[in-house]
Amino acid sequence: MSTPSTTGPAAGRGMWRVVAEREVSTQVRSKAFLIQSGLLLVGLIGMVVLYTFLGDREQTSTVGVVDEISATAVDEASAIARSTDDNAVLEATRYDDVAAAEDAVLAGDVDAALLPAASGEGYELVGEDGVSPTITQSVTAAVSQLVTTANAAEQDVDLAALVSGADVGQRLLDPDADDAGLRQAASFIFVLLFYVTALTFGLTIAGSVTQEKESRVVEILAASVPIRALLWGKIAGASVLAIGQTVVLALAGVIGLVATGNLDALGVIGPAIGWYVVFFVLGFVTLASLWSVAGALASRQQDLGGATAPLQILLFAPYLIAVTAGEGVRTVVSMLPVVSTMLMPARLAEGDVPAWQLAVAIVVTLLAAVLFVRLGARVYENNLLRTGNRISFREAWARRSPADV
């Protein structure tokens, strides 16, 4: 009875799964992986909690007053302020005289003071070096309303008839403008998460390949597993871990927003979260083969920094663009491979993106993934069994005969 062969094309087609399972099982037992995943999860949940705390926190402004009319005006101003900002609150603090109220402003005990004007007519807002727009607008409106009502009553004027037709309505051309802060925060988080995750897992892939070369373990593996199957397995294993971590983080973010009652925020950035997962899958698979190649170019752990430097720059460049570039530049580069993985979800979080730009980014990234994996496979096969000094990119690309291996 013959024994099934463990080598050859048929075996090679299935061996990548064995390699992938080995990569996954090794990493999930790693303390570094568990700590890194835990820190990312805690950090994300912390951001959701912080957003909830800051979003729901009342912003109280204190206004010093010296008479009952001013105190009433501040109460009315608080209602006016809350009509445009649910978290804005104005509180009146009584003082015995104008001098005491001004001293309180200078000491920082109150944000401003509403005092009778020195001319004897009307009131004035007194601040140390400025008065916030919230206080100025709401107090001015409240005082105007109170004084107008009092004057109308004194002159026996029908105020309702007098102001008939003077109502000013509101029509918003950009109703999502109030969500700008949330959108920008989500955009930054998407960029930062991909950068950290891709860099961490990428260095792990490269370090694993270099360690196996340095310890000669790869020579044992290559005796029974085709070298290309080793590459596919490493790409698949690392991708499963990175994508799994990303999905967990995305679900944690969604659950956190729901649990803290931020359903409006979820409605704003929810679609962008889904697209982030899609682009992460495409982008990470595109990069995974290159990280494996970088590991194959290094013969020792000491050489790993130089071998992975180009990839670290490739990752940092879109991060820098996302933070500093203008809208036009970001629009163009968000359709380029790798960069689109960071910038397209960030743009989706900030607002609508034309469907054609989204389609271009996906197609270009898919083509780049196929191209990078094929090119990476050639370099990986050429250099995985090479030892000695660090291999240059020109040497790595050159085909070699079996006798050179």
PDB file of C-alpha atoms in Angstrom, residues 42-314:
ATOM      1  CA  VAL A  42      -9.764  49.917  25.962  1.00  0.00           C
ATOM      2  CA  GLY A  43      -8.592  53.022  24.091  1.00  0.00           C
ATOM      3  CA  LEU A  44     -11.525  52.874  21.676  1.00  0.00           C
ATOM      4  CA  ILE A  45     -14.070  52.391  24.448  1.00  0.00           C
ATOM      5  CA  GLY A  46     -12.413  55.219  26.363  1.00  0.00           C
ATOM      6  CA  MET A  47     -12.857  57.521  23.358  1.00  0.00           C
ATOM      7  CA  VAL A  48     -16.568  56.657  23.164  1.00  0.00           C
ATOM      8  CA  VAL A  49     -17.002  57.339  26.878  1.00  0.00           C
ATOM      9  CA  LEU A  50     -15.044  60.592  26.609  1.00  0.00           C
ATOM     10  CA  TYR A  51     -17.152  61.705  23.653  1.00  0.00           C
ATOM     11  CA  THR A  52     -20.307  60.951  25.648  1.00  0.00           C
ATOM     12  CA  PHE A  53     -19.020  62.799  28.699  1.00  0.00           C
ATOM     13  CA  LEU A  54     -17.960  65.874  26.744  1.00  0.00           C
ATOM     14  CA  GLY A  55     -21.080  65.832  24.586  1.00  0.00           C
ATOM     15  CA  ASP A  56     -23.499  65.642  27.519  1.00  0.00           C
ATOM     16  CA  ARG A  57     -21.641  67.985  29.855  1.00  0.00           C
ATOM     17  CA  GLU A  58     -23.335  71.269  30.559  1.00  0.00           C
ATOM     18  CA  GLN A  59     -21.269  74.364  29.800  1.00  0.00           C
ATOM     19  CA  THR A  60     -22.241  76.809  32.530  1.00  0.00           C
ATOM     20  CA  SER A  61     -21.410  80.505  32.221  1.00  0.00           C
ATOM     21  CA  THR A  62     -21.852  82.798  35.241  1.00  0.00           C
ATOM     22  CA  VAL A  63     -22.970  86.414  34.927  1.00  0.00           C
ATOM     23  CA  GLY A  64     -22.749  88.910  37.774  1.00  0.00           C
ATOM     24  CA  VAL A  65     -25.818  91.131  38.356  1.00  0.00           C
ATOM     25  CA  VAL A  66     -26.757  93.895  40.831  1.00  0.00           C
ATOM     26  CA  ASP A  67     -30.547  94.206  40.371  1.00  0.00           C
ATOM     27  CA  GLU A  68     -33.627  92.078  39.799  1.00  0.00           C
ATOM     28  CA  ILE A  69     -34.079  93.117  36.172  1.00  0.00           C
ATOM     29  CA  SER A  70     -30.558  91.952  35.297  1.00  0.00           C
ATOM     30  CA  ALA A  71     -31.131  88.643  37.124  1.00  0.00           C
ATOM     31  CA  THR A  72     -34.358  88.096  35.178  1.00  0.00           C
ATOM     32  CA  ALA A  73     -32.555  88.936  31.934  1.00  0.00           C
ATOM     33  CA  VAL A  74     -29.884  86.310  32.656  1.00  0.00           C
ATOM     34  CA  ASP A  75     -32.566  83.678  33.319  1.00  0.00           C
ATOM     35  CA  GLU A  76     -34.233  84.554  30.017  1.00  0.00           C
ATOM     36  CA  ALA A  77     -30.841  84.496  28.302  1.00  0.00           C
ATOM     37  CA  SER A  78     -30.228  80.970  29.586  1.00  0.00           C
ATOM     38  CA  ALA A  79     -33.462  79.794  27.945  1.00  0.00           C
ATOM     39  CA  ILE A  80     -32.462  81.517  24.698  1.00  0.00           C
ATOM     40  CA  ALA A  81     -28.997  79.925  24.776  1.00  0.00           C
ATOM     41  CA  ARG A  82     -30.425  76.447  25.382  1.00  0.00           C
ATOM     42  CA  SER A  83     -32.698  76.831  22.359  1.00  0.00           C
ATOM     43  CA  THR A  84     -29.616  76.659  20.138  1.00  0.00           C
ATOM     44  CA  ASP A  85     -27.300  74.590  22.355  1.00  0.00           C
ATOM     45  CA  ASP A  86     -28.752  72.032  24.762  1.00  0.00           C
ATOM     46  CA  ASN A  87     -25.640  72.146  26.927  1.00  0.00           C
ATOM     47  CA  ALA A  88     -25.411  75.931  27.324  1.00  0.00           C
ATOM     48  CA  VAL A  89     -26.472  77.267  30.736  1.00  0.00           C
ATOM     49  CA  LEU A  90     -26.284  80.832  32.088  1.00  0.00           C
ATOM     50  CA  GLU A  91     -26.474  81.503  35.813  1.00  0.00           C
ATOM     51  CA  ALA A  92     -26.847  84.859  37.580  1.00  0.00           C
ATOM     52  CA  THR A  93     -24.717  85.701  40.634  1.00  0.00           C
ATOM     53  CA  ARG A  94     -25.934  88.651  42.755  1.00  0.00           C
ATOM     54  CA  TYR A  95     -23.577  91.340  44.065  1.00  0.00           C
ATOM     55  CA  ASP A  96     -24.260  94.343  46.263  1.00  0.00           C
ATOM     56  CA  ASP A  97     -22.982  96.957  43.856  1.00  0.00           C
ATOM     57  CA  VAL A  98     -21.279  97.589  40.517  1.00  0.00           C
ATOM     58  CA  ALA A  99     -17.776  97.692  42.028  1.00  0.00           C
ATOM     59  CA  ALA A 100     -18.222  94.285  43.645  1.00  0.00           C
ATOM     60  CA  ALA A 101     -19.448  92.791  40.351  1.00  0.00           C
ATOM     61  CA  GLU A 102     -16.499  94.261  38.445  1.00  0.00           C
ATOM     62  CA  ASP A 103     -14.075  92.900  41.038  1.00  0.00           C
ATOM     63  CA  ALA A 104     -15.661  89.459  40.575  1.00  0.00           C
ATOM     64  CA  VAL A 105     -15.052  89.693  36.826  1.00  0.00           C
ATOM     65  CA  LEU A 106     -11.388  90.612  37.348  1.00  0.00           C
ATOM     66  CA  ALA A 107     -10.951  87.811  39.890  1.00  0.00           C
ATOM     67  CA  GLY A 108     -12.440  85.270  37.493  1.00  0.00           C
ATOM     68  CA  ASP A 109     -15.342  84.460  39.815  1.00  0.00           C
ATOM     69  CA  VAL A 110     -17.824  85.191  37.011  1.00  0.00           C
ATOM     70  CA  ASP A 111     -17.452  85.118  33.228  1.00  0.00           C
ATOM     71  CA  ALA A 112     -19.070  88.527  32.745  1.00  0.00           C
ATOM     72  CA  ALA A 113     -21.333  91.035  34.469  1.00  0.00           C
ATOM     73  CA  LEU A 114     -24.597  92.609  33.279  1.00  0.00           C
ATOM     74  CA  LEU A 115     -24.604  96.100  34.799  1.00  0.00           C
ATOM     75  CA  PRO A 116     -26.595  99.319  34.355  1.00  0.00           C
ATOM     76  CA  ALA A 117     -24.877 101.568  31.803  1.00  0.00           C
ATOM     77  CA  ALA A 118     -22.920 104.502  33.189  1.00  0.00           C
ATOM     78  CA  SER A 119     -25.130 106.859  31.138  1.00  0.00           C
ATOM     79  CA  GLY A 120     -28.153 105.715  33.119  1.00  0.00           C
ATOM     80  CA  GLU A 121     -29.894 104.261  30.077  1.00  0.00           C
ATOM     81  CA  GLY A 122     -29.757 100.590  29.253  1.00  0.00           C
ATOM     82  CA  TYR A 123     -27.225  97.972  30.306  1.00  0.00           C
ATOM     83  CA  GLU A 124     -23.732  96.909  29.405  1.00  0.00           C
ATOM     84  CA  LEU A 125     -21.895  93.589  29.463  1.00  0.00           C
ATOM     85  CA  VAL A 126     -18.616  93.835  31.320  1.00  0.00           C
ATOM     86  CA  GLY A 127     -15.803  91.341  30.762  1.00  0.00           C
ATOM     87  CA  GLU A 128     -12.123  91.184  31.660  1.00  0.00           C
ATOM     88  CA  ASP A 129     -10.642  90.862  28.166  1.00  0.00           C
ATOM     89  CA  GLY A 130     -13.636  89.601  26.209  1.00  0.00           C
ATOM     90  CA  VAL A 131     -17.135  88.151  26.509  1.00  0.00           C
ATOM     91  CA  SER A 132     -18.081  84.837  24.922  1.00  0.00           C
ATOM     92  CA  PRO A 133     -20.462  84.955  21.918  1.00  0.00           C
ATOM     93  CA  THR A 134     -22.957  82.745  23.802  1.00  0.00           C
ATOM     94  CA  ILE A 135     -23.256  85.244  26.653  1.00  0.00           C
ATOM     95  CA  THR A 136     -23.253  88.287  24.353  1.00  0.00           C
ATOM     96  CA  GLN A 137     -25.912  87.044  21.954  1.00  0.00           C
ATOM     97  CA  SER A 138     -28.277  85.487  24.470  1.00  0.00           C
ATOM     98  CA  VAL A 139     -28.067  88.301  27.065  1.00  0.00           C
ATOM     99  CA  THR A 140     -28.472  91.000  24.398  1.00  0.00           C
ATOM    100  CA  ALA A 141     -31.578  89.267  23.048  1.00  0.00           C
ATOM    101  CA  ALA A 142     -33.012  88.777  26.541  1.00  0.00           C
ATOM    102  CA  VAL A 143     -32.457  92.385  27.608  1.00  0.00           C
ATOM    103  CA  SER A 144     -33.947  93.670  24.351  1.00  0.00           C
ATOM    104  CA  GLN A 145     -36.999  91.467  24.820  1.00  0.00           C
ATOM    105  CA  LEU A 146     -37.553  92.472  28.459  1.00  0.00           C
ATOM    106  CA  VAL A 147     -37.062  96.197  27.878  1.00  0.00           C
ATOM    107  CA  THR A 148     -39.248  96.212  24.758  1.00  0.00           C
ATOM    108  CA  THR A 149     -42.045  94.428  26.624  1.00  0.00           C
ATOM    109  CA  ALA A 150     -41.810  96.867  29.546  1.00  0.00           C
ATOM    110  CA  ASN A 151     -41.802  99.914  27.259  1.00  0.00           C
ATOM    111  CA  ALA A 152     -44.762  98.625  25.289  1.00  0.00           C
ATOM    112  CA  ALA A 153     -46.757  98.115  28.467  1.00  0.00           C
ATOM    113  CA  GLU A 154     -45.835 101.579  29.713  1.00  0.00           C
ATOM    114  CA  GLN A 155     -46.925 103.189  26.422  1.00  0.00           C
ATOM    115  CA  ASP A 156     -50.053 101.019  26.220  1.00  0.00           C
ATOM    116  CA  VAL A 157     -48.892  99.536  22.924  1.00  0.00           C
ATOM    117  CA  ASP A 158     -50.108  96.176  21.631  1.00  0.00           C
ATOM    118  CA  LEU A 159     -46.714  94.496  21.353  1.00  0.00           C
ATOM    119  CA  ALA A 160     -48.114  91.449  19.536  1.00  0.00           C
ATOM    120  CA  ALA A 161     -49.529  93.649  16.794  1.00  0.00           C
ATOM    121  CA  LEU A 162     -46.363  95.721  16.691  1.00  0.00           C
ATOM    122  CA  VAL A 163     -44.069  92.753  16.027  1.00  0.00           C
ATOM    123  CA  SER A 164     -46.473  90.907  13.750  1.00  0.00           C
ATOM    124  CA  GLY A 165     -44.631  89.670  10.666  1.00  0.00           C
ATOM    125  CA  ALA A 166     -41.212  90.229  12.225  1.00  0.00           C
ATOM    126  CA  ASP A 167     -40.593  86.547  13.013  1.00  0.00           C
ATOM    127  CA  VAL A 168     -37.423  85.187  11.456  1.00  0.00           C
ATOM    128  CA  GLY A 169     -37.434  81.493  10.607  1.00  0.00           C
ATOM    129  CA  GLN A 170     -34.464  79.221   9.999  1.00  0.00           C
ATOM    130  CA  ARG A 171     -33.530  77.128   6.989  1.00  0.00           C
ATOM    131  CA  LEU A 172     -30.304  75.106   7.064  1.00  0.00           C
ATOM    132  CA  LEU A 173     -28.224  74.636   3.951  1.00  0.00           C
ATOM    133  CA  ASP A 174     -25.864  72.269   5.779  1.00  0.00           C
ATOM    134  CA  PRO A 175     -27.838  70.535   8.542  1.00  0.00           C
ATOM    135  CA  ASP A 176     -24.887  68.223   9.281  1.00  0.00           C
ATOM    136  CA  ALA A 177     -22.546  71.084  10.184  1.00  0.00           C
ATOM    137  CA  ASP A 178     -23.112  70.475  13.913  1.00  0.00           C
ATOM    138  CA  ASP A 179     -21.642  66.983  13.430  1.00  0.00           C
ATOM    139  CA  ALA A 180     -18.348  68.358  12.082  1.00  0.00           C
ATOM    140  CA  GLY A 181     -16.467  67.700  15.316  1.00  0.00           C
ATOM    141  CA  LEU A 182     -17.716  64.114  15.523  1.00  0.00           C
ATOM    142  CA  ARG A 183     -16.906  63.484  11.874  1.00  0.00           C
ATOM    143  CA  GLN A 184     -13.378  64.862  12.194  1.00  0.00           C
ATOM    144  CA  ALA A 185     -12.765  62.773  15.315  1.00  0.00           C
ATOM    145  CA  ALA A 186     -13.989  59.607  13.556  1.00  0.00           C
ATOM    146  CA  SER A 187     -11.834  60.449  10.532  1.00  0.00           C
ATOM    147  CA  PHE A 188      -8.714  60.752  12.698  1.00  0.00           C
ATOM    148  CA  ILE A 189      -9.511  57.526  14.571  1.00  0.00           C
ATOM    149  CA  PHE A 190      -9.859  55.579  11.288  1.00  0.00           C
ATOM    150  CA  VAL A 191      -6.497  56.830  10.053  1.00  0.00           C
ATOM    151  CA  LEU A 192      -4.771  56.179  13.367  1.00  0.00           C
ATOM    152  CA  LEU A 193      -6.260  52.680  13.809  1.00  0.00           C
ATOM    153  CA  PHE A 194      -5.150  51.511  10.381  1.00  0.00           C
ATOM    154  CA  TYR A 195      -1.688  52.986  10.843  1.00  0.00           C
ATOM    155  CA  VAL A 196      -1.187  51.322  14.240  1.00  0.00           C
ATOM    156  CA  THR A 197      -2.719  47.980  13.241  1.00  0.00           C
ATOM    157  CA  ALA A 198      -0.975  47.700   9.876  1.00  0.00           C
ATOM    158  CA  LEU A 199       2.374  48.712  11.364  1.00  0.00           C
ATOM    159  CA  THR A 200       2.076  46.341  14.335  1.00  0.00           C
ATOM    160  CA  PHE A 201       0.996  43.293  12.340  1.00  0.00           C
ATOM    161  CA  GLY A 202       3.351  44.150   9.486  1.00  0.00           C
ATOM    162  CA  LEU A 203       6.376  44.224  11.765  1.00  0.00           C
ATOM    163  CA  THR A 204       5.149  40.975  13.317  1.00  0.00           C
ATOM    164  CA  ILE A 205       5.032  39.312   9.871  1.00  0.00           C
ATOM    165  CA  ALA A 206       8.490  40.579   8.905  1.00  0.00           C
ATOM    166  CA  GLY A 207       9.953  39.651  12.292  1.00  0.00           C
ATOM    167  CA  SER A 208       8.519  36.132  12.078  1.00  0.00           C
ATOM    168  CA  VAL A 209      10.032  35.562   8.620  1.00  0.00           C
ATOM    169  CA  THR A 210      13.439  36.889   9.681  1.00  0.00           C
ATOM    170  CA  GLN A 211      13.428  34.840  12.887  1.00  0.00           C
ATOM    171  CA  GLU A 212      12.720  31.652  10.939  1.00  0.00           C
ATOM    172  CA  LYS A 213      15.558  32.479   8.537  1.00  0.00           C
ATOM    173  CA  GLU A 214      18.004  33.278  11.322  1.00  0.00           C
ATOM    174  CA  SER A 215      17.166  30.119  13.280  1.00  0.00           C
ATOM    175  CA  ARG A 216      17.216  27.959  10.126  1.00  0.00           C
ATOM    176  CA  VAL A 217      13.672  26.786  10.860  1.00  0.00           C
ATOM    177  CA  VAL A 218      12.632  27.917   7.389  1.00  0.00           C
ATOM    178  CA  GLU A 219      15.008  25.383   5.830  1.00  0.00           C
ATOM    179  CA  ILE A 220      13.171  22.598   7.623  1.00  0.00           C
ATOM    180  CA  LEU A 221       9.787  24.025   6.594  1.00  0.00           C
ATOM    181  CA  ALA A 222      10.878  24.476   2.975  1.00  0.00           C
ATOM    182  CA  ALA A 223      11.808  20.785   2.808  1.00  0.00           C
ATOM    183  CA  SER A 224       8.150  19.804   3.160  1.00  0.00           C
ATOM    184  CA  VAL A 225       6.213  22.975   2.270  1.00  0.00           C
ATOM    185  CA  PRO A 226       6.551  24.885  -1.023  1.00  0.00           C
ATOM    186  CA  ILE A 227       8.019  28.335  -0.386  1.00  0.00           C
ATOM    187  CA  ARG A 228       5.088  30.042  -2.080  1.00  0.00           C
ATOM    188  CA  ALA A 229       2.721  28.152   0.233  1.00  0.00           C
ATOM    189  CA  LEU A 230       4.675  29.580   3.178  1.00  0.00           C
ATOM    190  CA  LEU A 231       4.023  33.065   1.808  1.00  0.00           C
ATOM    191  CA  TRP A 232       0.306  32.462   1.247  1.00  0.00           C
ATOM    192  CA  GLY A 233       0.006  31.006   4.728  1.00  0.00           C
ATOM    193  CA  LYS A 234       1.714  33.945   6.405  1.00  0.00           C
ATOM    194  CA  ILE A 235      -0.412  36.439   4.463  1.00  0.00           C
ATOM    195  CA  ALA A 236      -3.613  34.543   5.268  1.00  0.00           C
ATOM    196  CA  GLY A 237      -2.771  34.056   8.954  1.00  0.00           C
ATOM    197  CA  ALA A 238      -1.785  37.668   9.567  1.00  0.00           C
ATOM    198  CA  SER A 239      -4.763  38.929   7.572  1.00  0.00           C
ATOM    199  CA  VAL A 240      -7.198  36.823   9.581  1.00  0.00           C
ATOM    200  CA  LEU A 241      -5.790  38.183  12.837  1.00  0.00           C
ATOM    201  CA  ALA A 242      -5.666  41.816  11.689  1.00  0.00           C
ATOM    202  CA  ILE A 243      -9.106  41.727  10.083  1.00  0.00           C
ATOM    203  CA  GLY A 244     -10.550  39.893  13.081  1.00  0.00           C
ATOM    204  CA  GLN A 245      -9.140  42.531  15.410  1.00  0.00           C
ATOM    205  CA  THR A 246     -10.529  45.293  13.197  1.00  0.00           C
ATOM    206  CA  VAL A 247     -14.014  43.741  13.145  1.00  0.00           C
ATOM    207  CA  VAL A 248     -13.940  43.392  16.939  1.00  0.00           C
ATOM    208  CA  LEU A 249     -12.927  47.031  17.321  1.00  0.00           C
ATOM    209  CA  ALA A 250     -15.641  48.148  14.893  1.00  0.00           C
ATOM    210  CA  LEU A 251     -18.283  46.149  16.776  1.00  0.00           C
ATOM    211  CA  ALA A 252     -16.984  47.499  20.094  1.00  0.00           C
ATOM    212  CA  GLY A 253     -17.321  51.030  18.753  1.00  0.00           C
ATOM    213  CA  VAL A 254     -20.888  50.402  17.572  1.00  0.00           C
ATOM    214  CA  ILE A 255     -21.901  48.696  20.836  1.00  0.00           C
ATOM    215  CA  GLY A 256     -20.266  51.491  22.827  1.00  0.00           C
ATOM    216  CA  LEU A 257     -22.205  54.169  20.937  1.00  0.00           C
ATOM    217  CA  VAL A 258     -25.466  52.268  21.397  1.00  0.00           C
ATOM    218  CA  ALA A 259     -24.823  51.564  25.089  1.00  0.00           C
ATOM    219  CA  THR A 260     -24.058  55.222  25.816  1.00  0.00           C
ATOM    220  CA  GLY A 261     -27.138  56.421  23.968  1.00  0.00           C
ATOM    221  CA  ASN A 262     -25.248  58.022  21.087  1.00  0.00           C
ATOM    222  CA  LEU A 263     -27.588  56.725  18.397  1.00  0.00           C
ATOM    223  CA  ASP A 264     -27.376  60.026  16.529  1.00  0.00           C
ATOM    224  CA  ALA A 265     -23.586  59.685  16.378  1.00  0.00           C
ATOM    225  CA  LEU A 266     -23.951  56.104  15.156  1.00  0.00           C
ATOM    226  CA  GLY A 267     -26.251  57.300  12.407  1.00  0.00           C
ATOM    227  CA  VAL A 268     -23.645  59.848  11.331  1.00  0.00           C
ATOM    228  CA  ILE A 269     -20.537  57.616  11.256  1.00  0.00           C
ATOM    229  CA  GLY A 270     -22.074  54.123  11.090  1.00  0.00           C
ATOM    230  CA  PRO A 271     -21.734  53.719   7.290  1.00  0.00           C
ATOM    231  CA  ALA A 272     -18.143  54.940   7.461  1.00  0.00           C
ATOM    232  CA  ILE A 273     -17.354  52.217  10.035  1.00  0.00           C
ATOM    233  CA  GLY A 274     -18.576  49.555   7.593  1.00  0.00           C
ATOM    234  CA  TRP A 275     -16.509  50.982   4.742  1.00  0.00           C
ATOM    235  CA  TYR A 276     -13.481  51.169   7.026  1.00  0.00           C
ATOM    236  CA  VAL A 277     -13.612  47.382   7.516  1.00  0.00           C
ATOM    237  CA  VAL A 278     -13.895  46.840   3.741  1.00  0.00           C
ATOM    238  CA  PHE A 279     -10.942  49.078   2.920  1.00  0.00           C
ATOM    239  CA  PHE A 280      -8.908  47.626   5.782  1.00  0.00           C
ATOM    240  CA  VAL A 281      -9.281  44.125   4.300  1.00  0.00           C
ATOM    241  CA  LEU A 282      -8.146  45.317   0.872  1.00  0.00           C
ATOM    242  CA  GLY A 283      -5.320  47.468   2.175  1.00  0.00           C
ATOM    243  CA  PHE A 284      -3.879  44.989   4.633  1.00  0.00           C
ATOM    244  CA  VAL A 285      -3.811  42.111   2.148  1.00  0.00           C
ATOM    245  CA  THR A 286      -2.045  44.463  -0.276  1.00  0.00           C
ATOM    246  CA  LEU A 287       0.634  45.227   2.312  1.00  0.00           C
ATOM    247  CA  ALA A 288       0.961  41.780   3.921  1.00  0.00           C
ATOM    248  CA  SER A 289       2.996  40.287   1.068  1.00  0.00           C
ATOM    249  CA  LEU A 290       5.352  43.281   1.141  1.00  0.00           C
ATOM    250  CA  TRP A 291       5.968  42.830   4.874  1.00  0.00           C
ATOM    251  CA  SER A 292       6.803  39.171   4.223  1.00  0.00           C
ATOM    252  CA  VAL A 293       9.234  40.227   1.502  1.00  0.00           C
ATOM    253  CA  ALA A 294      10.857  42.718   3.877  1.00  0.00           C
ATOM    254  CA  GLY A 295      11.393  39.915   6.372  1.00  0.00           C
ATOM    255  CA  ALA A 296      12.906  37.719   3.653  1.00  0.00           C
ATOM    256  CA  LEU A 297      15.382  40.471   2.739  1.00  0.00           C
ATOM    257  CA  ALA A 298      16.771  40.547   6.281  1.00  0.00           C
ATOM    258  CA  SER A 299      19.050  37.708   7.379  1.00  0.00           C
ATOM    259  CA  ARG A 300      19.152  38.816  11.037  1.00  0.00           C
ATOM    260  CA  GLN A 301      16.844  40.663  13.402  1.00  0.00           C
ATOM    261  CA  GLN A 302      19.362  43.531  13.398  1.00  0.00           C
ATOM    262  CA  ASP A 303      18.734  44.027   9.663  1.00  0.00           C
ATOM    263  CA  LEU A 304      14.964  44.213  10.069  1.00  0.00           C
ATOM    264  CA  GLY A 305      14.818  47.971  10.639  1.00  0.00           C
ATOM    265  CA  GLY A 306      16.500  48.768   7.346  1.00  0.00           C
ATOM    266  CA  ALA A 307      14.489  46.191   5.409  1.00  0.00           C
ATOM    267  CA  THR A 308      11.135  47.453   6.719  1.00  0.00           C
ATOM    268  CA  ALA A 309      11.958  51.193   6.570  1.00  0.00           C
ATOM    269  CA  PRO A 310      10.423  51.720   3.082  1.00  0.00           C
ATOM    270  CA  LEU A 311       7.155  50.141   4.238  1.00  0.00           C
ATOM    271  CA  GLN A 312       7.078  52.226   7.398  1.00  0.00           C
ATOM    272  CA  ILE A 313       7.500  55.340   5.246  1.00  0.00           C
ATOM    273  CA  LEU A 314       4.761  54.057   2.906  1.00  0.00           C
TER     274      LEU A 314
END
